[in-house]
Tab-separated table of C-alpha atoms and ligand atoms in Angstrom:
chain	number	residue	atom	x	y	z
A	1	UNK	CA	-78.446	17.367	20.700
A	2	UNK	CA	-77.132	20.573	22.090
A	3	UNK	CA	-75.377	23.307	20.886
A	4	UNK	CA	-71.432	22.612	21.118
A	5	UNK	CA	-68.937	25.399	20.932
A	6	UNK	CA	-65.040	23.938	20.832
A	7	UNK	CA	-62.578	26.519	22.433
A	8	UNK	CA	-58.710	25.178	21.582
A	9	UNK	CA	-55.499	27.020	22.252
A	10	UNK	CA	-52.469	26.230	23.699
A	11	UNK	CA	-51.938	26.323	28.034
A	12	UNK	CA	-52.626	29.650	29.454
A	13	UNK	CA	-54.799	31.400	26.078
A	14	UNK	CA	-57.381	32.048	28.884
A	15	UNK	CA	-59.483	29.520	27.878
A	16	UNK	CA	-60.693	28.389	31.239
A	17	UNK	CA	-61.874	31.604	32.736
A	18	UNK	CA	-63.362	32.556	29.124
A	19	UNK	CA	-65.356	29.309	28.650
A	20	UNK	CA	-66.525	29.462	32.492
A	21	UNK	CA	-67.942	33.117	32.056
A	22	UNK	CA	-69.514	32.256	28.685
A	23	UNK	CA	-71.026	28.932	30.359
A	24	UNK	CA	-72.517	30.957	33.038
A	25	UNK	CA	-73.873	33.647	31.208
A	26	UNK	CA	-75.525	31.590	28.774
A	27	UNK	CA	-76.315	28.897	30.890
A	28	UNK	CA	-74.328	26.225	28.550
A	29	UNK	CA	-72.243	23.330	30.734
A	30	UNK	CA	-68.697	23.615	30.574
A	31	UNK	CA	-65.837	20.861	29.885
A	32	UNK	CA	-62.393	21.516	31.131
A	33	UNK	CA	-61.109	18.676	28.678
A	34	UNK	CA	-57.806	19.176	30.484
A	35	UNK	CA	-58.710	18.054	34.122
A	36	UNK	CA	-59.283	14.561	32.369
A	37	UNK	CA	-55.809	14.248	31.025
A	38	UNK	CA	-54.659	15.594	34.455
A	39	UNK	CA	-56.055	13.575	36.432
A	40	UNK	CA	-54.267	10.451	34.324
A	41	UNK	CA	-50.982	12.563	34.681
A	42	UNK	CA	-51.825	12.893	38.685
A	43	UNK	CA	-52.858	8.713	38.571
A	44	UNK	CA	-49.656	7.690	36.685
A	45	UNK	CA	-47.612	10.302	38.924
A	46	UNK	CA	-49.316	8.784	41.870
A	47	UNK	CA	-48.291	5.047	40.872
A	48	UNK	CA	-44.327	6.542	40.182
A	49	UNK	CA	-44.911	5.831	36.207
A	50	UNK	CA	-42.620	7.396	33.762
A	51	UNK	CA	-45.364	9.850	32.435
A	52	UNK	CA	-43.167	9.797	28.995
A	53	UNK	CA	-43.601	6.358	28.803
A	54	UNK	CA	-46.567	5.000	26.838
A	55	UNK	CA	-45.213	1.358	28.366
A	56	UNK	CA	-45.655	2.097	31.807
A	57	UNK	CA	-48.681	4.322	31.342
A	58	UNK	CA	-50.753	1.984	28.986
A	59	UNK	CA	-51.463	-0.954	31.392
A	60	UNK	CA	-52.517	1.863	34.110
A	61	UNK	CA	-55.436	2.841	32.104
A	62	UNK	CA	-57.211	-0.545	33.356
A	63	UNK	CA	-57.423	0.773	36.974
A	64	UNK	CA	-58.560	4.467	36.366
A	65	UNK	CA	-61.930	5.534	35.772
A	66	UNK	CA	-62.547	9.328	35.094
A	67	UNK	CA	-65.601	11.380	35.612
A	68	UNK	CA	-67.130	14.365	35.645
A	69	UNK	CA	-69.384	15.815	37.806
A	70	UNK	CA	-71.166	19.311	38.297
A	71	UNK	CA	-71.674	20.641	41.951
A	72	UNK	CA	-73.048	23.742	41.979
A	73	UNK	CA	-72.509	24.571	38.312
A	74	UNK	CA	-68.806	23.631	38.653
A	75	UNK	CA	-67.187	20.881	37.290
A	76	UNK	CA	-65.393	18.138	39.547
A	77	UNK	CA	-62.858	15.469	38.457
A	78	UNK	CA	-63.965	12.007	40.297
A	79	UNK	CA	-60.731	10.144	39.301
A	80	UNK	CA	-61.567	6.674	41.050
A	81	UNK	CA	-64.940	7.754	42.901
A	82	UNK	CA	-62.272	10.732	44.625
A	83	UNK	CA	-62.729	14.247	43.809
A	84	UNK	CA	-58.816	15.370	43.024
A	85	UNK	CA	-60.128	18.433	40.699
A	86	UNK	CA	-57.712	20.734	43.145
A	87	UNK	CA	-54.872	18.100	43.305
A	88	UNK	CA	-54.202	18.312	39.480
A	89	UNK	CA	-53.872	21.789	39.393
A	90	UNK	CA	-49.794	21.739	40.021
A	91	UNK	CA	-46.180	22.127	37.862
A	92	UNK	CA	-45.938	19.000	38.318
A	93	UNK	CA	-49.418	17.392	37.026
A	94	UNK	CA	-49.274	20.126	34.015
A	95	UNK	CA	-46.570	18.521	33.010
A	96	UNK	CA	-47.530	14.916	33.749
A	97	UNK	CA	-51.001	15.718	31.749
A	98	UNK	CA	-49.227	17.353	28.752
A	99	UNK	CA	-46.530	13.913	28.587
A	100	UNK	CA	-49.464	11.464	29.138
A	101	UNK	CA	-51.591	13.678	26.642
A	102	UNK	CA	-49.511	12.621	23.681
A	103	UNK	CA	-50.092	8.680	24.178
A	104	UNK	CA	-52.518	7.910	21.593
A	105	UNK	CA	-54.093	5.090	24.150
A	106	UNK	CA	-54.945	7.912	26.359
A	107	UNK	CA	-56.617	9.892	24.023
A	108	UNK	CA	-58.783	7.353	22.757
A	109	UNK	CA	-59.368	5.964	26.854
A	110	UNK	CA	-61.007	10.019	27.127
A	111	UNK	CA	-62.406	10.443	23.554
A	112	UNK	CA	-66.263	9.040	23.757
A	113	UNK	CA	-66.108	10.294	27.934
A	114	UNK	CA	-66.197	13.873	25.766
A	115	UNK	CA	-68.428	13.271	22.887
A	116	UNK	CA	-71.505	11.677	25.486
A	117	UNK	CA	-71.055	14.799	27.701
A	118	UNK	CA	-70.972	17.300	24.143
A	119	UNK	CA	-74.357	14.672	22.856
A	120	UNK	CA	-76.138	15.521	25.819
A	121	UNK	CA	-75.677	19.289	26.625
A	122	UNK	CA	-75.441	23.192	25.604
A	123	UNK	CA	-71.537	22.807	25.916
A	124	UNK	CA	-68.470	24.852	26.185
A	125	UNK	CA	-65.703	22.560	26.085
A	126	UNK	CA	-61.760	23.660	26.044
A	127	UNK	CA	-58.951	21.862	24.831
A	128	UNK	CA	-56.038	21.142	22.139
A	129	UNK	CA	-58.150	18.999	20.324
A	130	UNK	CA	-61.782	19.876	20.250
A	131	UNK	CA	-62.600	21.337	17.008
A	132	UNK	CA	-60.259	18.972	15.262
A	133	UNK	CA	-60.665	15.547	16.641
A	134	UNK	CA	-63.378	15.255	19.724
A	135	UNK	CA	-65.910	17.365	18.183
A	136	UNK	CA	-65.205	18.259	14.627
A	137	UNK	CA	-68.737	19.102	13.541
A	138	UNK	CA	-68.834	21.513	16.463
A	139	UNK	CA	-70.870	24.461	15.194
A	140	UNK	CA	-68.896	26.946	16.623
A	141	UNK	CA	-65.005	26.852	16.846
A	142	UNK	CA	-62.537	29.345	18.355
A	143	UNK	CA	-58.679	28.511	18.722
A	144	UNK	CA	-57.253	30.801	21.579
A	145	UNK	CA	-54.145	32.222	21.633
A	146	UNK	CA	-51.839	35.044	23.215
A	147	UNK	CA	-48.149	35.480	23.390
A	148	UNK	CA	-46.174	32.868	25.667
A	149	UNK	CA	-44.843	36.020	27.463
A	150	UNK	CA	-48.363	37.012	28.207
A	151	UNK	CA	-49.544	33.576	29.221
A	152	UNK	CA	-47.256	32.416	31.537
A	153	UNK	CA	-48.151	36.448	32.979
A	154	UNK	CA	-51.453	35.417	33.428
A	155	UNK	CA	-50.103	31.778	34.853
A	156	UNK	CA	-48.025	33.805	37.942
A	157	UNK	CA	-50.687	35.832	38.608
A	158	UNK	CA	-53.226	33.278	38.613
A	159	UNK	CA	-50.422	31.109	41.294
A	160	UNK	CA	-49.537	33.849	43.268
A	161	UNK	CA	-53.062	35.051	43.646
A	162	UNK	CA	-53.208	31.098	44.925
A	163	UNK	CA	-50.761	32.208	47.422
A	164	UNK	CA	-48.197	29.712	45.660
A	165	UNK	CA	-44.120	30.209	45.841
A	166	UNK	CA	-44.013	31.117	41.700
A	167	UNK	CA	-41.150	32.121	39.563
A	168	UNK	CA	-42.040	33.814	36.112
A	169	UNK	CA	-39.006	32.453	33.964
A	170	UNK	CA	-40.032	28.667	35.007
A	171	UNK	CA	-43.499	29.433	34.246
A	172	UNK	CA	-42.005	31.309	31.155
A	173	UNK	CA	-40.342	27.641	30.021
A	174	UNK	CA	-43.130	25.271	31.062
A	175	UNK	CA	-45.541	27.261	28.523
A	176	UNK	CA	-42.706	26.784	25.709
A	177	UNK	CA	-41.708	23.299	26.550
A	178	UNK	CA	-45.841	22.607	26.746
A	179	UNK	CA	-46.757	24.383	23.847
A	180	UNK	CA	-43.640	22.439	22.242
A	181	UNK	CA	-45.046	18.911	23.337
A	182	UNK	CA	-48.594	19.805	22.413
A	183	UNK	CA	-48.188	20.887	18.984
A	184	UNK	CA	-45.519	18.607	17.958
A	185	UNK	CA	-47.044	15.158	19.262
A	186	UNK	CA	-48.172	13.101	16.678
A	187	UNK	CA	-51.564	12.021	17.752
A	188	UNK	CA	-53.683	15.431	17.776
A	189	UNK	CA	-51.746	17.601	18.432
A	190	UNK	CA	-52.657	21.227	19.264
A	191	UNK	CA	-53.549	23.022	15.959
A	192	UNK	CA	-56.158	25.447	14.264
A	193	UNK	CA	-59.149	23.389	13.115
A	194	UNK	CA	-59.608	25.104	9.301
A	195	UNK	CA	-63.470	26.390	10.492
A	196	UNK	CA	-62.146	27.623	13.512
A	197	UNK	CA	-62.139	31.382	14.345
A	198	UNK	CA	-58.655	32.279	15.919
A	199	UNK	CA	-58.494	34.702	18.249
A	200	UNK	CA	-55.282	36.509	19.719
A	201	UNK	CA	-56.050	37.470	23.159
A	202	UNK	CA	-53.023	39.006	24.141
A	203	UNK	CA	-54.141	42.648	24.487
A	204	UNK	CA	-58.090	41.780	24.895
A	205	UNK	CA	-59.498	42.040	28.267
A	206	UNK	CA	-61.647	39.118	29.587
A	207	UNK	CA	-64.894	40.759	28.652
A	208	UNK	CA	-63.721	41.480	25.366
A	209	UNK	CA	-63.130	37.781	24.412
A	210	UNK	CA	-66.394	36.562	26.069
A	211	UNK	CA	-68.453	39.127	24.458
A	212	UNK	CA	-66.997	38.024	20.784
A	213	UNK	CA	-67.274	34.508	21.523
A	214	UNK	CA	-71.095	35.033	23.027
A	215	UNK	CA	-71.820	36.902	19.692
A	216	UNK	CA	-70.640	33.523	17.348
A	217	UNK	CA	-72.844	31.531	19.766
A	218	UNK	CA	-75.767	33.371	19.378
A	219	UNK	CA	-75.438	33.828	16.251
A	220	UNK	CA	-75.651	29.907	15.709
A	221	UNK	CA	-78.314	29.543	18.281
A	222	UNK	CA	-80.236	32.645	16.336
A	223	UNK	CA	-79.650	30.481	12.757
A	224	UNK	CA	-80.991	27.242	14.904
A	225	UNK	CA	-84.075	28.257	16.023
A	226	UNK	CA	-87.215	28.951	13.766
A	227	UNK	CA	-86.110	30.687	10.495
A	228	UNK	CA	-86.229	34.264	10.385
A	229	UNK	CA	-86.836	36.233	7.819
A	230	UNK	CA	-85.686	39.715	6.119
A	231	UNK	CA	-87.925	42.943	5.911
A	232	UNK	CA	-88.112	43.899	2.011
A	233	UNK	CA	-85.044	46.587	0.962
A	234	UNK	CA	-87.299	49.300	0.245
A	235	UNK	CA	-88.825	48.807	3.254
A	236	UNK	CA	-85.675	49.263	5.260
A	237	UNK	CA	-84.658	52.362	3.278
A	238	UNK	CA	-87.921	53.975	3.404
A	239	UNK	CA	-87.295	53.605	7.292
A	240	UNK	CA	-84.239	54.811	6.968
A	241	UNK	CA	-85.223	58.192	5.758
A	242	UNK	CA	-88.087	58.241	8.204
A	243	UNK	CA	-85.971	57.596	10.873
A	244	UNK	CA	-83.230	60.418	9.961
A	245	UNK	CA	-86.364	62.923	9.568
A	246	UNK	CA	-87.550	62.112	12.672
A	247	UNK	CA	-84.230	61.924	14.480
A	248	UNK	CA	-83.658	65.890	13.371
A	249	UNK	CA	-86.556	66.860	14.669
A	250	UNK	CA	-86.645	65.371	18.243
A	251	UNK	CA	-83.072	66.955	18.488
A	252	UNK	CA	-84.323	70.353	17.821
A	253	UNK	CA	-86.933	69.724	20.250
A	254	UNK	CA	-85.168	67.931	22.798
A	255	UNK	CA	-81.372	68.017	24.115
A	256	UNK	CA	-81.087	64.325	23.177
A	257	UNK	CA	-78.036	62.333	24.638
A	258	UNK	CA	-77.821	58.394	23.408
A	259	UNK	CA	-75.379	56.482	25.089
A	260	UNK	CA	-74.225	52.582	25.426
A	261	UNK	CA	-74.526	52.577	21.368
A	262	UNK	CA	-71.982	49.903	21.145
A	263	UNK	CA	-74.649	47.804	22.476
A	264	UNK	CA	-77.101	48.349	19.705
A	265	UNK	CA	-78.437	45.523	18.249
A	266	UNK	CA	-76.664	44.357	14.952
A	267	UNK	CA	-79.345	42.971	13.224
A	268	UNK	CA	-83.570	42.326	13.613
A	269	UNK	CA	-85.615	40.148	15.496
A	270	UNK	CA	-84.760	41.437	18.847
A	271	UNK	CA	-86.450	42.498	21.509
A	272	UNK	CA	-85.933	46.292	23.129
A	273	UNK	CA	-87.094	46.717	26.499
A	274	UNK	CA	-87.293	49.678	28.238
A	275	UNK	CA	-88.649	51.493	31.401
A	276	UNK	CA	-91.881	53.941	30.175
A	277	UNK	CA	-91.908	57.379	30.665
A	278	UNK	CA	-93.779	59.403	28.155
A	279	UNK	CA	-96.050	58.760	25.247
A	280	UNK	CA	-92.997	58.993	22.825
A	281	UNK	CA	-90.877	56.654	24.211
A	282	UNK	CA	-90.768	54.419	21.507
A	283	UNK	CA	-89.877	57.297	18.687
A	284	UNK	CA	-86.802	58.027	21.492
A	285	UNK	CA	-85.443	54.370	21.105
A	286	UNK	CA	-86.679	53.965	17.346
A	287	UNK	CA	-84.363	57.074	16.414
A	288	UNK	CA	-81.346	54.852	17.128
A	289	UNK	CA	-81.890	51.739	16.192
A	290	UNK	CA	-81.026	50.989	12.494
A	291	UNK	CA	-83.801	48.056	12.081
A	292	UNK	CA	-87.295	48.591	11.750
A	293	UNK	CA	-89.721	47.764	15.172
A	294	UNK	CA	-93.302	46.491	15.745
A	295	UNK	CA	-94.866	48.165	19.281
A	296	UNK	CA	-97.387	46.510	21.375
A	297	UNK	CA	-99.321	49.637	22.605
A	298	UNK	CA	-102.212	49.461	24.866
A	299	UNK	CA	-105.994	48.880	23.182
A	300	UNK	CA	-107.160	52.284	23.881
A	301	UNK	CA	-105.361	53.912	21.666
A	302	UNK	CA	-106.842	51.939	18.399
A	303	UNK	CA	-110.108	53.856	19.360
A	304	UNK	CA	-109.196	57.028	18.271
A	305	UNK	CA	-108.872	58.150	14.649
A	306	UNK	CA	-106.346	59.439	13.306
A	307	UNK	CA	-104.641	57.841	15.784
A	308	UNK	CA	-105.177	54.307	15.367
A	309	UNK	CA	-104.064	54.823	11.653
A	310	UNK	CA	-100.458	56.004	12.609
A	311	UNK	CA	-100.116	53.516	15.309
A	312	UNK	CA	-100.991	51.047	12.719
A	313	UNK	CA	-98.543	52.275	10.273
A	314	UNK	CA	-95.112	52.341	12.546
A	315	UNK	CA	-96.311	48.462	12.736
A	316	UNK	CA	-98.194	48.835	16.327
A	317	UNK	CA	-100.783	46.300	17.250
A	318	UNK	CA	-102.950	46.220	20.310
A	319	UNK	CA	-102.499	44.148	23.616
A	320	UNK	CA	-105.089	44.427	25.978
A	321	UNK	CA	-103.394	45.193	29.574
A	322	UNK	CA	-103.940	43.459	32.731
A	323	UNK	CA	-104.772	40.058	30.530
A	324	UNK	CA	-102.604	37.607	29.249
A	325	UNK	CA	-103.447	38.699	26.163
A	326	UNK	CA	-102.668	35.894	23.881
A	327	UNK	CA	-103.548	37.438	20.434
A	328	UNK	CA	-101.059	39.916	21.156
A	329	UNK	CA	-98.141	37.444	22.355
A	330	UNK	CA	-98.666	35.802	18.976
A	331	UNK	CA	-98.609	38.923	16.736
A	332	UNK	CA	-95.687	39.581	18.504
A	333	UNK	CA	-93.612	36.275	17.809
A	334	UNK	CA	-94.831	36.714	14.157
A	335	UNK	CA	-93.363	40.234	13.800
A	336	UNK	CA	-89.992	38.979	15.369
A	337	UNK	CA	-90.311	35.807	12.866
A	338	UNK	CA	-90.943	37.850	10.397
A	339	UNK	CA	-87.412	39.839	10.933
A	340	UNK	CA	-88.730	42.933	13.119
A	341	UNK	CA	-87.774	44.015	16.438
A	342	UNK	CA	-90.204	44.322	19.307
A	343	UNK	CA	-90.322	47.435	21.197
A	344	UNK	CA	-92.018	46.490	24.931
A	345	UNK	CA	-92.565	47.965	27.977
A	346	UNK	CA	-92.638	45.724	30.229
A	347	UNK	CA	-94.077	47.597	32.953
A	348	UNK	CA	-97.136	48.198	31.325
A	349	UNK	CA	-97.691	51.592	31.849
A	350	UNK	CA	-96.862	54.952	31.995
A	351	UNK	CA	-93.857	56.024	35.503
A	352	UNK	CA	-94.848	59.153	36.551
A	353	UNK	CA	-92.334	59.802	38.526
A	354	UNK	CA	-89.618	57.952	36.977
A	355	UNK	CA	-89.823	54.859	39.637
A	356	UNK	CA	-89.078	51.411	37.917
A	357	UNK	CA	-92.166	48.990	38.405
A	358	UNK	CA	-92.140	45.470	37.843
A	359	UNK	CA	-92.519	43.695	34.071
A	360	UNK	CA	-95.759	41.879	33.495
A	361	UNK	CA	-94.702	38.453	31.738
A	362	UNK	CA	-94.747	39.402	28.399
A	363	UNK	CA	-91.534	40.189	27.635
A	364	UNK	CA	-89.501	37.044	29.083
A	365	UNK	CA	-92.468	34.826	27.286
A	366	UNK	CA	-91.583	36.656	24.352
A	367	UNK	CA	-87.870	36.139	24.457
A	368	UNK	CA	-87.719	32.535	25.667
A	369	UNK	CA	-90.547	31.370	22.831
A	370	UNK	CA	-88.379	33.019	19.936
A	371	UNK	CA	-85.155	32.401	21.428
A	372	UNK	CA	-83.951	36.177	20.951
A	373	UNK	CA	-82.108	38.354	23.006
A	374	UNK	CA	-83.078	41.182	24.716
A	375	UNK	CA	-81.807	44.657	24.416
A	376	UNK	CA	-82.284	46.898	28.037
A	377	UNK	CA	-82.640	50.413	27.457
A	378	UNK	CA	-83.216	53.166	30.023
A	379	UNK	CA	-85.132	56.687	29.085
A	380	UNK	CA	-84.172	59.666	32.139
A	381	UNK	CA	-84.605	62.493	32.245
A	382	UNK	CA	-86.029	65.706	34.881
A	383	UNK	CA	-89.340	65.446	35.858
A	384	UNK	CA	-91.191	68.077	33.519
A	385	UNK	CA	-90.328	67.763	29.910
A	386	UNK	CA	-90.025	71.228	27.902
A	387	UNK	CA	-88.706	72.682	24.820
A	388	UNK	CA	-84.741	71.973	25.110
A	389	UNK	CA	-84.880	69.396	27.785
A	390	UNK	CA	-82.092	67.200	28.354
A	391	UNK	CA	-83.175	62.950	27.602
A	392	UNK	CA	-80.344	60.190	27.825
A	393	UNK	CA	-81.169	57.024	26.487
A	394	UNK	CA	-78.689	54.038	27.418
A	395	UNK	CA	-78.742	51.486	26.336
A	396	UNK	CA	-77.512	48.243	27.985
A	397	UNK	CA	-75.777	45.081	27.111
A	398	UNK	CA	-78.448	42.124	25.582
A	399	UNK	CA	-79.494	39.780	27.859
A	400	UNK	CA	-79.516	36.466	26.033
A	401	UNK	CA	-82.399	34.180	26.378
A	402	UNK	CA	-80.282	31.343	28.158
A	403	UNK	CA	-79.865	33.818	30.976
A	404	UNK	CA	-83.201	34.630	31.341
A	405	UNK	CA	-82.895	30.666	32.572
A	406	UNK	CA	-86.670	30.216	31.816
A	407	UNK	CA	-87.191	26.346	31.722
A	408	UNK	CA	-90.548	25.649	31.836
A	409	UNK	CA	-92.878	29.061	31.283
A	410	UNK	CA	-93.769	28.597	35.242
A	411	UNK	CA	-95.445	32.040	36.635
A	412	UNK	CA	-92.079	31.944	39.044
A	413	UNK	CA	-89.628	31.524	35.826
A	414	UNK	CA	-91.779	34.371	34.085
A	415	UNK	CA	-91.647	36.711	36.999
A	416	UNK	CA	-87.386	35.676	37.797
A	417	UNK	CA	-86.815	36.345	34.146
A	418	UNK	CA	-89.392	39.370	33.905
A	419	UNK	CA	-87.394	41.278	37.212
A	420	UNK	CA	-84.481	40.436	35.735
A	421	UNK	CA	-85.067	42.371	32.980
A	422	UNK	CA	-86.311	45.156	34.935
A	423	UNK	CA	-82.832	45.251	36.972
A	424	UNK	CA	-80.878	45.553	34.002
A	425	UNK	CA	-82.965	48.583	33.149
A	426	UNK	CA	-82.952	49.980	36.179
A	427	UNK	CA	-79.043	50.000	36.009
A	428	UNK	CA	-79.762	52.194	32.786
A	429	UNK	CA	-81.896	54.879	34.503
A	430	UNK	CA	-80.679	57.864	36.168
A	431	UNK	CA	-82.310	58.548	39.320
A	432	UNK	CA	-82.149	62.082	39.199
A	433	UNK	CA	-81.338	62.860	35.384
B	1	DC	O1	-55.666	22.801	29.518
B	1	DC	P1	-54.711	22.160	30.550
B	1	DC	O2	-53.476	22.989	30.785
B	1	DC	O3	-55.426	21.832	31.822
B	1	DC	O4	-54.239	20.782	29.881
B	1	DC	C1	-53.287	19.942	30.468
B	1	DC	C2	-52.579	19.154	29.382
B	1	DC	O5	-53.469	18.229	28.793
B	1	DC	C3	-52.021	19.994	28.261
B	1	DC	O6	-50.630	20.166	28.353
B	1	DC	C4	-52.343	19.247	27.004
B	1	DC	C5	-53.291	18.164	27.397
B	1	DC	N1	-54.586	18.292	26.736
B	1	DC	C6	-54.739	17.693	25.512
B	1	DC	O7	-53.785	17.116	25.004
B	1	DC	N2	-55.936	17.697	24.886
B	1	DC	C7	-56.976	18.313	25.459
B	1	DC	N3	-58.160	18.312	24.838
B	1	DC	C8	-56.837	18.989	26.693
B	1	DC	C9	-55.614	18.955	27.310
């Protein structure tokens, strides 16, 4: 069983591009639900059926058989063994699909088509219907909507951009007339399922809407994978006060600059990865982050008394470098378990001169075997540190663990995921700070 998120909304929300983006960046498959009542409405058209008319279109449904098919990561409609996913994309078939969509024979001809494909796979599937009917114990749910005026923008744009002959006022009354049909039909028609999140996209850019839908689905996948649990309250506030302490005093010392801070995590058992520059690194990221971090730090250091003692204390533990050190890769899933963030570098060792090197593996083994995102941050600043120095510390958007695309803890999946990582730190760093 796979994770299924249901995205419903009436034609034009922007559910499409949305569930595509999401799909790709978390590496789910992605059902346009809508191609399969197209390609009946393209069929029936084909044939010269009155699409209105459940008589004429009923005994078609013998001759069609509907597929779906992924080339490339896309998905292709195979209506009859021939690929007509570009055919159905017309007026014309939009309307065909929405009249043929309200014959309850067709609905049930596509219903288990949807739920085998949603059984199987990490899906995103769009619709009118999903969270309602085709997938109602879908575990997350978001109805899509925007204003007509703003849809049937989007529509014109979309055509024109297609370098088709487009008028805005007819695109203007196919949305009503659709979004008329849909919600008024009597077999499912297009409505809110009650666990469903709406979401009103009209004035939310395309990021915006993938970036709160990615945040419900990991979310669920966080809830789905091994329980985590909570540090202890007076943990968290004895942290807290730490952290403020410590916080003043680096920014007497230092000209501190933080940036990318809507991209801090929201909760524990994360991982934040960042390039290494100085000895304090950690304390620099630590200062901003509101939940409480465990450090792998090299071996060396628990040598030295008192040394070892305050390492100890801000929840370090050692990793022995240049080893797959699997003592260490286990008290690090524990701490994450256990509701703490980990605070890597995946490089290893110190930069001296601010180059980025390449991660050892620890970091993407980390993240795929806990199923937790990770956070990219980047530390710059002018080569010689001194009192009053300027240090910005970005930090970058998480990369989830799906997109780390690790399938089988291979060396080469390691390494892809591992420079991966590295890249999206390196787009944090300032080259000359
Ligand atoms: O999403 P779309 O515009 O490609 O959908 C075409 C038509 O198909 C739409 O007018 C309504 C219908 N449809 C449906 O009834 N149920 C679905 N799950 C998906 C689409």
């Amino acid at each position: 069983m796979g994770l299924n998120c249901a995205i419903d909304g009436p034609s034009g929300a922007g559910k499409s591009t949305i569930a595509k983006e999401l799909a790709r960046r978390l590496g789910f498959v992605y059902v346009d639900t809508g191609a399969l009542y197209r390609s009946i409405g393209y069929y029936a058209v084909s044939k010269g059926a009155d699409t209105a008319s459940a008589d004429e279109i009923v005994p078609l449904l013998g001759d069609i058989s509907v597929e779906l098919k992924y080339v490339d990561g896309a998905q292709r409609v195979m209506l009859n063994g021939e690929d007509v996913s570009d055919k159905i994309r017309t007026p014309e078939i939009s309307m065909a699909a929405s009249n043929v969509s309200a014959i309850p024979a067709v609905r049930d001809f596509l219903l288990n088509l949807q739920r085998d494909i949603a059984g199987k796979n990490d899906i995103i599937m769009d619709g009118r219907d999903i969270g309602t009917v085709i997938l109602p114990s879908a575990e997350v749910k978001v109805f899509m909507t925007a204003s007509p005026e703003e849809r049937a923008r989007r529509r014109y744009e979309e055509l024109k951009a297609k370098g088709q002959d487009v008028n805005y006022d007819d695109i203007l009354s196919d949305i009503n007339q659709r979004d008329y049909n849909d919600s008024h039909r009597e077999t499912a028609p297009l409505k809110k399922a009650d666990d469903a999140i709406e979401l009103d996209t009209t004035s939310m850019s395309i990021d915006e809407v993938v970036g709160a839908i990615e945040k419900l689905i990991t979310a669920e996948q966080r809830k789905e994978s091994a329980p985590f649990r909570t540090i202890p309250a007076f943990r968290r506030w004895f942290y807290a006060v730490l952290r403020f302490i410590v916080w003043i005093g680096f920014s007497i010392v230092f000209n501190l600059k933080y940036e990318g801070t809507e991209n801090l995590p929201e909760h524990g058992s994360v991982i934040l990865a960042g390039n290494h520059r100085t000895w304090f690194d950690p304390i620099l990221i630590a200062i901003r982050v509101k939940f409480i971090s465990a450090y792998m730090a090299k071996a060396e250091l628990f040598d030295h008394f008192p040394l070892n003692v305050i390492i100890k204390a801000v929840h370090g533990f050692p990793t022995r470098r240049n080893s797959a050190d699997v003592s260490a890769l286990t008290r690090a899933e524990n701490m994450i378990r256990n509701g703490y963030n980990l605070t890597i570098f995946p490089e290893g060792t110190r930069s001296k001169d601010g180059k980025i090197g390449r991660a050892k593996s620890g970091v993407a083994f980390i993240a795929s075997k806990c199923g937790v995102p990770v956070y990219p941050v980047g530390i710059s600043f002018k080569s010689k540190l001194h009192f009053r120095s300027k240090i910005t510390v970005r930090f970058g958007k998480p990369i989830s663990p799906a997109e780390l695309h690790i399938n089988s803890m291979s060396k080469a999946d390691l390494r892809a995921a591992g420079e991966l990582i590295m890249s999206n730190i390196a787009g944090l760093v300032d080259e000359d700070a």
